[in-house]
Amino acid sequence: MQRLRQRSDFLAARDGAKAPTPAFVLQARARGDDGPPRVGFTVTKKVGTAVERNRVRRRLREIVRLSAADRLRDGNDYVMIGRRAALDRPFDRCVADFVGAVKRVHGPPRGPGRPSPAPQDPPSDDARPHDPRSQDRPPHDGGHSQKPDRRPTARALP
């Protein structure tokens, strides 16, 4: 496993699959080669002081080191974006989150015993339940309707 260090690699991973967890967001992108998996870590200043950001980064590196041996796929780049919750979240829960996140970014396994999901047709108008209130409502115009002016008006005295 190698580290991502160039900004262009981080930006490329941004466009791949994402799996948010309470402690981090995992981004993954297939590079299109058979090289070893590469992992990058980033923590924004919103997380806290430099000491807190470094602590989050160290925890993320240790999560990957302990649990990534057989989970990360060759030819992929991964970016872990640390969140403040990584400071207080129990370490074993973070590891479990990482395992689940890796499964989510790669999608369900497809093999000879598991067919791909069949595309579903949208429901026809007849299959939708009838809402009697829909006849009384005007068509929705995207929130651009003008509301009546409800300010008090000056009345002429008799």
XYZ file of N, CA, C and O in Angstrom:
632
model
N 0.841 -1.166 0.000
C 0.000 0.000 0.000
C 0.894 1.238 0.000
O 1.883 1.291 0.719
N 0.522 2.221 -0.828
C 1.300 3.448 -0.938
C 0.445 4.629 -0.490
O -0.768 4.514 -0.327
N 1.089 5.775 -0.337
C 0.399 6.989 0.095
C 0.145 7.891 -1.100
O 0.957 7.989 -2.018
N -0.983 8.582 -1.081
C -1.258 9.645 -2.050
C -0.604 10.908 -1.517
O -0.743 11.240 -0.345
N 0.090 11.636 -2.372
C 0.750 12.853 -1.918
C 0.482 14.050 -2.828
O 0.651 15.182 -2.406
N 0.082 13.819 -4.065
C -0.116 14.933 -4.984
C -1.566 15.387 -4.983
O -2.497 14.582 -4.939
N -1.739 16.691 -5.065
C -3.070 17.289 -5.057
C -3.942 16.733 -6.176
O -5.129 16.491 -5.983
N -3.372 16.497 -7.348
C -4.154 15.997 -8.481
C -4.764 14.627 -8.179
O -5.874 14.326 -8.621
N -4.064 13.801 -7.404
C -4.602 12.493 -7.033
C -5.780 12.649 -6.072
O -6.768 11.926 -6.165
N -5.671 13.585 -5.141
C -6.772 13.839 -4.207
C -7.994 14.362 -4.962
O -9.124 13.962 -4.699
N -7.768 15.268 -5.911
C -8.873 15.823 -6.688
C -9.530 14.765 -7.569
O -10.746 14.772 -7.761
N -8.746 13.853 -8.101
C -9.311 12.785 -8.926
C -10.171 11.854 -8.084
O -11.231 11.399 -8.532
N -9.760 11.563 -6.862
C -10.532 10.680 -5.988
C -11.839 11.336 -5.564
O -12.815 10.644 -5.261
N -11.878 12.658 -5.586
C -13.088 13.382 -5.199
C -14.263 13.040 -6.098
O -15.415 13.048 -5.670
N -13.977 12.705 -7.372
C -15.037 12.410 -8.322
C -15.487 10.952 -8.278
O -16.390 10.567 -9.002
N -14.869 10.123 -7.435
C -15.214 8.705 -7.358
C -16.349 8.458 -6.381
O -17.109 9.354 -6.000
N -16.454 7.219 -5.944
C -17.500 6.807 -5.002
C -17.186 7.355 -3.617
O -16.022 7.488 -3.232
N -18.249 7.660 -2.857
C -18.090 8.212 -1.511
C -18.886 7.381 -0.520
O -19.976 6.910 -0.827
N -18.340 7.243 0.684
C -19.035 6.542 1.764
C -18.834 7.345 3.043
O -17.787 7.250 3.687
N -19.805 8.162 3.431
C -19.665 8.939 4.662
C -19.913 8.086 5.906
O -20.757 7.193 5.904
N -19.154 8.347 6.944
C -19.334 7.737 8.253
C -19.261 8.856 9.277
O -18.894 9.980 8.936
N -19.589 8.589 10.536
C -19.500 9.667 11.528
C -18.084 10.218 11.719
O -17.912 11.402 11.976
N -17.063 9.381 11.583
C -15.699 9.814 11.863
C -14.923 10.265 10.640
O -13.919 10.966 10.774
N -15.354 9.863 9.445
C -14.615 10.223 8.238
C -15.496 9.992 7.016
O -16.555 9.380 7.096
N -15.020 10.493 5.880
C -15.628 10.200 4.587
C -14.573 9.457 3.782
O -13.433 9.908 3.689
N -14.964 8.322 3.217
C -14.045 7.561 2.381
C -14.409 7.793 0.925
O -15.565 7.636 0.542
N -13.415 8.201 0.130
C -13.595 8.374 -1.307
C -12.714 7.355 -2.008
O -11.590 7.107 -1.571
N -13.227 6.776 -3.082
C -12.456 5.765 -3.807
C -12.606 5.991 -5.303
O -13.657 6.410 -5.782
N -11.510 5.693 -6.025
C -11.506 5.843 -7.477
C -10.617 4.772 -8.076
O -9.508 4.531 -7.608
N -11.120 4.124 -9.126
C -10.311 3.138 -9.846
C -9.380 3.878 -10.796
O -9.819 4.706 -11.590
N -8.087 3.585 -10.713
C -7.093 4.251 -11.549
C -7.021 3.655 -12.941
O -6.609 4.314 -13.875
N -7.339 2.387 -13.081
C -7.245 1.743 -14.383
C -5.932 1.020 -14.599
O -5.585 0.695 -15.726
N -5.171 0.779 -13.538
C -3.955 -0.011 -13.662
C -3.986 -1.101 -12.589
O -4.959 -1.242 -11.862
N -2.922 -1.883 -12.505
C -2.880 -2.976 -11.536
C -1.906 -2.697 -10.397
O -1.465 -3.627 -9.721
N -1.577 -1.438 -10.187
C -0.639 -1.086 -9.127
C -1.254 -1.291 -7.751
O -2.448 -1.556 -7.610
N -0.439 -1.157 -6.715
C -0.958 -1.336 -5.359
C -1.934 -0.220 -4.993
O -1.899 0.867 -5.582
N -2.823 -0.480 -4.036
C -3.743 0.583 -3.619
C -2.973 1.736 -2.983
O -1.949 1.523 -2.328
N -3.462 2.944 -3.205
C -2.846 4.134 -2.619
C -3.884 4.813 -1.732
O -5.064 4.882 -2.085
N -3.446 5.322 -0.591
C -4.351 5.936 0.372
C -3.828 7.321 0.736
O -2.634 7.501 0.959
N -4.744 8.298 0.780
C -4.404 9.648 1.201
C -5.283 10.059 2.369
O -6.410 9.576 2.516
N -4.780 10.946 3.197
C -5.495 11.394 4.389
C -5.530 12.911 4.385
O -4.524 13.560 4.093
N -6.678 13.460 4.735
C -6.791 14.910 4.834
C -7.760 15.255 5.953
O -8.744 14.547 6.186
N -7.450 16.345 6.645
C -8.304 16.825 7.726
C -8.323 18.347 7.608
O -7.273 18.986 7.600
N -9.517 18.926 7.504
C -9.619 20.371 7.315
C -9.465 21.121 8.635
O -9.571 20.530 9.716
N -9.264 22.410 8.543
C -9.097 23.235 9.739
C -10.384 23.362 10.544
O -10.343 23.773 11.699
N -11.519 23.020 9.942
C -12.784 23.048 10.676
C -12.779 22.051 11.829
O -13.513 22.206 12.790
N -11.953 21.014 11.723
C -11.917 19.959 12.736
C -11.376 20.502 14.059
O -11.838 20.104 15.122
N -10.412 21.389 14.003
C -9.884 21.940 15.246
C -8.460 22.427 15.081
O -8.004 22.731 13.977
N -7.759 22.461 16.199
C -6.381 22.944 16.195
C -5.480 21.939 15.498
O -5.877 20.818 15.192
N -4.232 22.330 15.281
C -3.280 21.453 14.609
C -3.074 20.163 15.394
O -2.940 19.083 14.812
N -3.074 20.241 16.713
C -2.910 19.047 17.542
C -4.069 18.084 17.316
O -3.880 16.875 17.145
N -5.290 18.614 17.276
C -6.473 17.761 17.071
C -6.489 17.180 15.658
O -6.809 16.004 15.457
N -6.134 17.991 14.675
C -6.107 17.495 13.291
C -5.083 16.380 13.131
O -5.347 15.366 12.479
N -3.910 16.548 13.739
C -2.893 15.511 13.654
C -3.326 14.240 14.369
O -3.033 13.136 13.915
N -4.031 14.378 15.481
C -4.526 13.203 16.196
C -5.533 12.443 15.338
O -5.497 11.212 15.243
N -6.431 13.173 14.651
C -7.396 12.534 13.754
C -6.647 11.820 12.630
O -6.946 10.668 12.299
N -5.657 12.473 12.044
C -4.902 11.878 10.947
C -4.176 10.606 11.396
O -4.166 9.600 10.690
N -3.592 10.631 12.580
C -2.906 9.439 13.096
C -3.885 8.293 13.320
O -3.583 7.131 13.029
N -5.069 8.600 13.836
C -6.077 7.557 14.049
C -6.518 6.960 12.713
O -6.685 5.739 12.591
N -6.712 7.800 11.708
C -7.124 7.291 10.395
C -6.044 6.397 9.792
O -6.343 5.340 9.222
N -4.789 6.800 9.907
C -3.697 5.972 9.376
C -3.651 4.615 10.072
O -3.422 3.579 9.440
N -3.870 4.601 11.361
C -3.833 3.346 12.104
C -5.020 2.456 11.730
O -4.871 1.237 11.634
N -6.177 3.037 11.494
C -7.344 2.260 11.049
C -7.022 1.553 9.743
O -7.271 0.355 9.590
N -6.447 2.279 8.809
C -6.112 1.686 7.512
C -5.024 0.634 7.679
O -5.104 -0.455 7.109
N -4.022 0.911 8.480
C -2.923 -0.035 8.670
C -3.411 -1.360 9.243
O -3.009 -2.440 8.812
N -4.336 -1.290 10.202
C -4.799 -2.507 10.866
C -5.802 -3.317 10.046
O -5.847 -4.531 10.156
N -6.618 -2.655 9.243
C -7.740 -3.380 8.644
C -7.755 -3.390 7.127
O -8.682 -3.921 6.540
N -6.744 -2.842 6.477
C -6.822 -2.699 5.028
C -6.077 -3.771 4.253
O -6.114 -3.763 3.029
N -5.437 -4.695 4.926
C -4.565 -5.645 4.225
C -5.285 -6.382 3.105
O -4.772 -6.509 2.002
N -6.482 -6.854 3.334
C -7.177 -7.621 2.302
C -8.421 -6.919 1.778
O -9.134 -7.462 0.944
N -8.705 -5.724 2.251
C -9.935 -5.037 1.856
C -9.743 -4.058 0.694
O -10.633 -3.876 -0.105
N -8.589 -3.412 0.640
C -8.363 -2.426 -0.414
C -7.960 -3.143 -1.697
O -7.167 -4.082 -1.678
N -8.489 -2.689 -2.806
C -8.260 -3.354 -4.088
C -7.091 -2.721 -4.836
O -6.905 -1.504 -4.791
N -6.357 -3.558 -5.538
C -5.270 -3.052 -6.378
C -5.849 -2.154 -7.462
O -6.956 -2.377 -7.949
N -5.086 -1.144 -7.850
C -5.518 -0.244 -8.915
C -6.515 0.805 -8.471
O -7.173 1.424 -9.305
N -6.661 1.022 -7.162
C -7.595 2.017 -6.643
C -6.876 3.031 -5.785
O -5.874 2.722 -5.137
N -7.407 4.249 -5.786
C -6.960 5.304 -4.875
C -8.062 5.538 -3.860
O -9.246 5.552 -4.207
N -7.669 5.748 -2.616
C -8.609 6.011 -1.534
C -8.188 7.292 -0.826
O -6.997 7.516 -0.605
N -9.177 8.114 -0.469
C -8.917 9.316 0.318
C -9.834 9.277 1.530
O -11.037 9.052 1.399
N -9.245 9.468 2.706
C -10.026 9.538 3.936
C -10.019 10.975 4.420
O -8.955 11.540 4.681
N -11.199 11.557 4.522
C -11.356 12.924 5.002
C -11.833 12.834 6.446
O -12.947 12.376 6.713
N -10.981 13.251 7.370
C -11.291 13.124 8.792
C -12.321 14.135 9.252
O -12.376 15.264 8.783
N -13.141 13.704 10.190
C -14.132 14.565 10.835
C -13.812 14.662 12.326
O -13.093 13.837 12.873
N -14.384 15.656 12.954
C -14.117 15.883 14.371
C -14.558 14.700 15.234
O -13.959 14.415 16.269
N -15.587 13.988 14.829
C -16.080 12.849 15.609
C -15.030 11.755 15.754
O -15.123 10.916 16.652
N -14.013 11.757 14.908
C -12.955 10.744 14.998
C -12.153 10.889 16.289
O -11.509 9.932 16.728
N -12.195 12.057 16.925
C -11.472 12.254 18.181
C -12.116 11.478 19.320
O -11.420 10.941 20.179
N -13.437 11.433 19.357
C -14.152 10.848 20.493
C -14.729 9.468 20.214
O -15.098 8.765 21.138
N -14.837 9.102 18.969
C -15.458 7.821 18.618
C -14.534 6.670 19.024
O -13.330 6.727 18.791
N -15.092 5.620 19.629
C -14.245 4.470 19.999
C -13.535 3.902 18.772
O -14.102 3.820 17.685
N -12.295 3.501 18.987
C -11.458 3.064 17.871
C -12.040 1.849 17.160
O -12.022 1.777 15.930
N -12.581 0.893 17.913
C -13.136 -0.301 17.274
C -14.351 0.032 16.415
O -14.585 -0.601 15.381
N -15.113 1.058 16.797
C -16.245 1.495 15.966
C -15.738 2.140 14.678
O -16.325 1.964 13.614
N -14.636 2.884 14.771
C -14.047 3.491 13.572
C -13.561 2.420 12.606
O -13.726 2.549 11.385
N -12.963 1.360 13.138
C -12.497 0.270 12.295
C -13.687 -0.389 11.609
O -13.652 -0.682 10.405
N -14.761 -0.628 12.359
C -15.966 -1.227 11.773
C -16.565 -0.299 10.710
O -17.026 -0.771 9.662
N -16.536 1.014 10.967
C -17.026 1.978 9.969
C -16.191 1.901 8.695
O -16.712 1.984 7.590
N -14.875 1.754 8.855
C -13.989 1.680 7.693
C -14.290 0.440 6.854
O -14.364 0.510 5.627
N -14.472 -0.685 7.504
C -14.775 -1.928 6.789
C -16.081 -1.774 6.007
O -16.164 -2.128 4.829
N -17.099 -1.202 6.646
C -18.372 -0.983 5.957
C -18.251 0.023 4.829
O -18.866 -0.130 3.775
N -17.449 1.063 5.024
C -17.285 2.086 3.996
C -16.594 1.516 2.765
O -16.956 1.837 1.630
N -15.591 0.662 2.971
C -14.900 0.051 1.832
C -15.878 -0.811 1.040
O -15.888 -0.788 -0.193
N -16.723 -1.550 1.737
C -17.727 -2.371 1.044
C -18.687 -1.495 0.249
O -19.081 -1.840 -0.859
N -19.073 -0.355 0.807
C -20.026 0.529 0.111
C -19.421 1.173 -1.127
O -20.097 1.304 -2.142
N -18.162 1.594 -1.062
C -17.582 2.260 -2.232
C -17.342 1.290 -3.374
O -17.323 1.697 -4.532
N -17.157 0.022 -3.067
C -16.952 -0.964 -4.124
C -18.248 -1.594 -4.582
O -18.257 -2.309 -5.573
N -19.329 -1.368 -3.890
C -20.617 -1.917 -4.292
C -20.708 -3.394 -3.970
O -19.767 -4.007 -3.477
N -21.860 -3.982 -4.252
C -22.031 -5.407 -3.947
C -21.168 -6.250 -4.865
O -20.977 -5.910 -6.034
N -20.652 -7.347 -4.354
C -19.831 -8.210 -5.209
C -20.680 -8.875 -6.276
O -21.806 -9.288 -6.023
N -20.152 -8.936 -7.476
C -20.877 -9.583 -8.575
C -20.064 -10.780 -9.020
O -18.897 -10.671 -9.346
N -20.666 -11.899 -9.019
C -19.985 -13.111 -9.440
C -20.960 -13.993 -10.182
O -22.086 -13.593 -10.486
N -20.563 -15.229 -10.454
C -21.457 -16.114 -11.196
C -22.727 -16.435 -10.416
O -23.771 -16.662 -10.998
N -22.677 -16.415 -9.097
C -23.857 -16.751 -8.304
C -24.728 -15.570 -7.967
O -25.797 -15.713 -7.398
N -24.283 -14.362 -8.289
C -25.046 -13.170 -7.905
C -25.337 -12.338 -9.150
O -24.458 -11.647 -9.656
N -26.576 -12.362 -9.635
C -26.894 -11.591 -10.837
C -26.958 -10.101 -10.534
O -27.158 -9.689 -9.398
N -26.775 -9.310 -11.575
C -26.874 -7.871 -11.402
C -28.343 -7.511 -11.189
O -29.238 -8.186 -11.686
N -28.599 -6.444 -10.437
C -29.999 -6.087 -10.175
C -30.702 -5.686 -11.466
O -30.143 -4.985 -12.306
N -31.941 -6.139 -11.605
C -32.722 -5.830 -12.799
C -33.222 -4.397 -12.712
O -33.630 -3.931 -11.646
N -33.195 -3.669 -13.810
C -33.713 -2.301 -13.776
C -35.213 -2.340 -13.542
O -35.933 -3.179 -14.075
N -35.678 -1.395 -12.737
C -37.097 -1.351 -12.418
C -37.763 -0.269 -13.241
O -37.224 0.820 -13.433
N -38.943 -0.587 -13.734
C -39.714 0.378 -14.493
C -40.387 1.344 -13.531
O -40.795 0.956 -12.429
N -40.534 2.609 -13.925
C -41.248 3.535 -13.052
C -42.713 3.121 -12.980
O -43.266 2.571 -13.925
N -43.360 3.375 -11.850
C -44.759 2.974 -11.723
C -45.634 3.758 -12.698
O -45.398 4.926 -12.978
N -46.616 3.070 -13.228
C -47.532 3.737 -14.155
C -48.495 4.610 -13.366
O -48.606 4.511 -12.147
N -49.224 5.464 -14.073
C -50.164 6.358 -13.405
C -51.264 5.573 -12.707
O -51.816 6.014 -11.710
N -51.607 4.395 -13.250
C -52.666 3.599 -12.656
C -52.219 2.981 -11.331
O -53.042 2.712 -10.466
N -50.915 2.739 -11.170
C -50.418 2.084 -9.969
C -50.265 3.051 -8.808
O -50.127 2.635 -7.671
N -50.262 4.340 -9.071
C -50.100 5.316 -8.001
C -51.412 5.478 -7.235
O -52.489 5.521 -7.824
N -51.322 5.612 -5.909
C -52.559 5.824 -5.153
C -53.149 7.187 -5.481
O -52.426 8.163 -5.696
N -54.446 7.246 -5.519
C -55.141 8.478 -5.864
C -55.211 9.376 -4.644
O -55.604 8.947 -3.560
N -54.831 10.632 -4.796
C -54.893 11.603 -3.715
C -56.024 12.577 -4.037
O -55.906 13.385 -4.964
N -57.146 12.512 -3.305
C -58.281 13.388 -3.638
C -57.955 14.863 -3.472
O -58.555 15.715 -4.101
N -56.960 15.204 -2.648
C -56.618 16.614 -2.457
C -55.914 17.193 -3.671
O -55.877 18.400 -3.851
N -55.353 16.358 -4.525
C -54.581 16.858 -5.657
C -55.458 17.577 -6.681
O -54.974 18.401 -7.443
N -56.753 17.298 -6.703
C -57.638 17.972 -7.650
C -57.875 19.415 -7.248
O -58.096 20.275 -8.084
N -57.827 19.684 -5.952
C -58.123 21.027 -5.468
C -56.901 21.940 -5.495
O -57.045 23.153 -5.424
N -55.716 21.370 -5.581
C -54.499 22.181 -5.537
C -54.131 22.690 -6.916
O -54.224 21.964 -7.895
N -53.657 23.935 -6.995
C -53.134 24.412 -8.268
C -51.804 23.727 -8.542
O -51.150 23.225 -7.634
N -51.367 23.682 -9.789
C -50.089 23.033 -10.093
C -48.940 23.757 -9.405
O -48.956 24.980 -9.258
N -47.952 22.980 -8.990
C -46.782 23.539 -8.304
C -45.885 24.226 -9.327
O -45.527 23.655 -10.343
N -45.490 25.475 -9.030
C -44.674 26.220 -9.987
C -43.249 26.422 -9.497
O -42.578 27.361 -9.903
N -42.768 25.543 -8.622
C -41.378 25.628 -8.190
C -41.131 26.684 -7.144
O -40.007 27.094 -6.937
N -42.151 27.138 -6.453
C -41.963 28.115 -5.389
C -41.884 29.544 -5.881
O -41.475 30.423 -5.146
N -42.276 29.802 -7.131
C -42.169 31.154 -7.667
C -43.524 31.856 -7.739
O -43.680 32.810 -8.479
N -44.485 31.356 -7.006
C -45.795 32.002 -7.045
C -45.752 33.262 -6.192
O -44.997 33.366 -5.230
N -46.577 34.209 -6.546
C -46.622 35.450 -5.795
C -47.667 35.316 -4.714
O -48.796 34.908 -4.954
N -47.285 35.700 -3.505
C -48.208 35.630 -2.379
C -48.976 36.945 -2.325
O -48.464 38.003 -2.697
N -50.208 36.880 -1.850
C -50.983 38.118 -1.743
C -50.356 39.042 -0.708
O -49.758 38.599 0.268
N -50.498 40.327 -0.943
C -49.979 41.331 -0.031
C -50.915 41.418 1.163
O -52.077 41.791 1.034
N -50.434 41.072 2.358
C -51.288 41.038 3.548
C -51.008 42.210 4.488
O -51.419 42.182 5.635
N -50.324 43.209 4.002
C -50.059 44.370 4.850
C -51.351 45.161 5.037
O -52.186 45.240 4.131
N -51.510 45.752 6.205
C -52.739 46.538 6.412
C -52.759 47.743 5.481
O -51.720 48.344 5.202
N -53.920 48.060 4.984
C -54.066 49.209 4.112
C -54.717 50.349 4.866
O -55.445 50.140 5.849
N -54.448 51.560 4.440
C -55.056 52.743 5.075
C -56.512 52.824 4.625
O -56.823 52.695 3.450
N -57.389 53.030 5.563
C -58.814 53.132 5.251
C -59.254 54.587 5.282
O -58.824 55.364 6.132
N -60.071 54.877 4.367
C -60.591 56.258 4.339
C -61.630 56.418 5.448
O -62.442 55.542 5.699
N -61.593 57.561 6.120
C -62.557 57.824 7.178
C -63.840 58.369 6.566
O -63.817 59.133 5.608
N -65.014 58.024 7.132
C -66.283 58.513 6.561
C -66.544 59.974 6.798
O -66.043 60.687 7.500
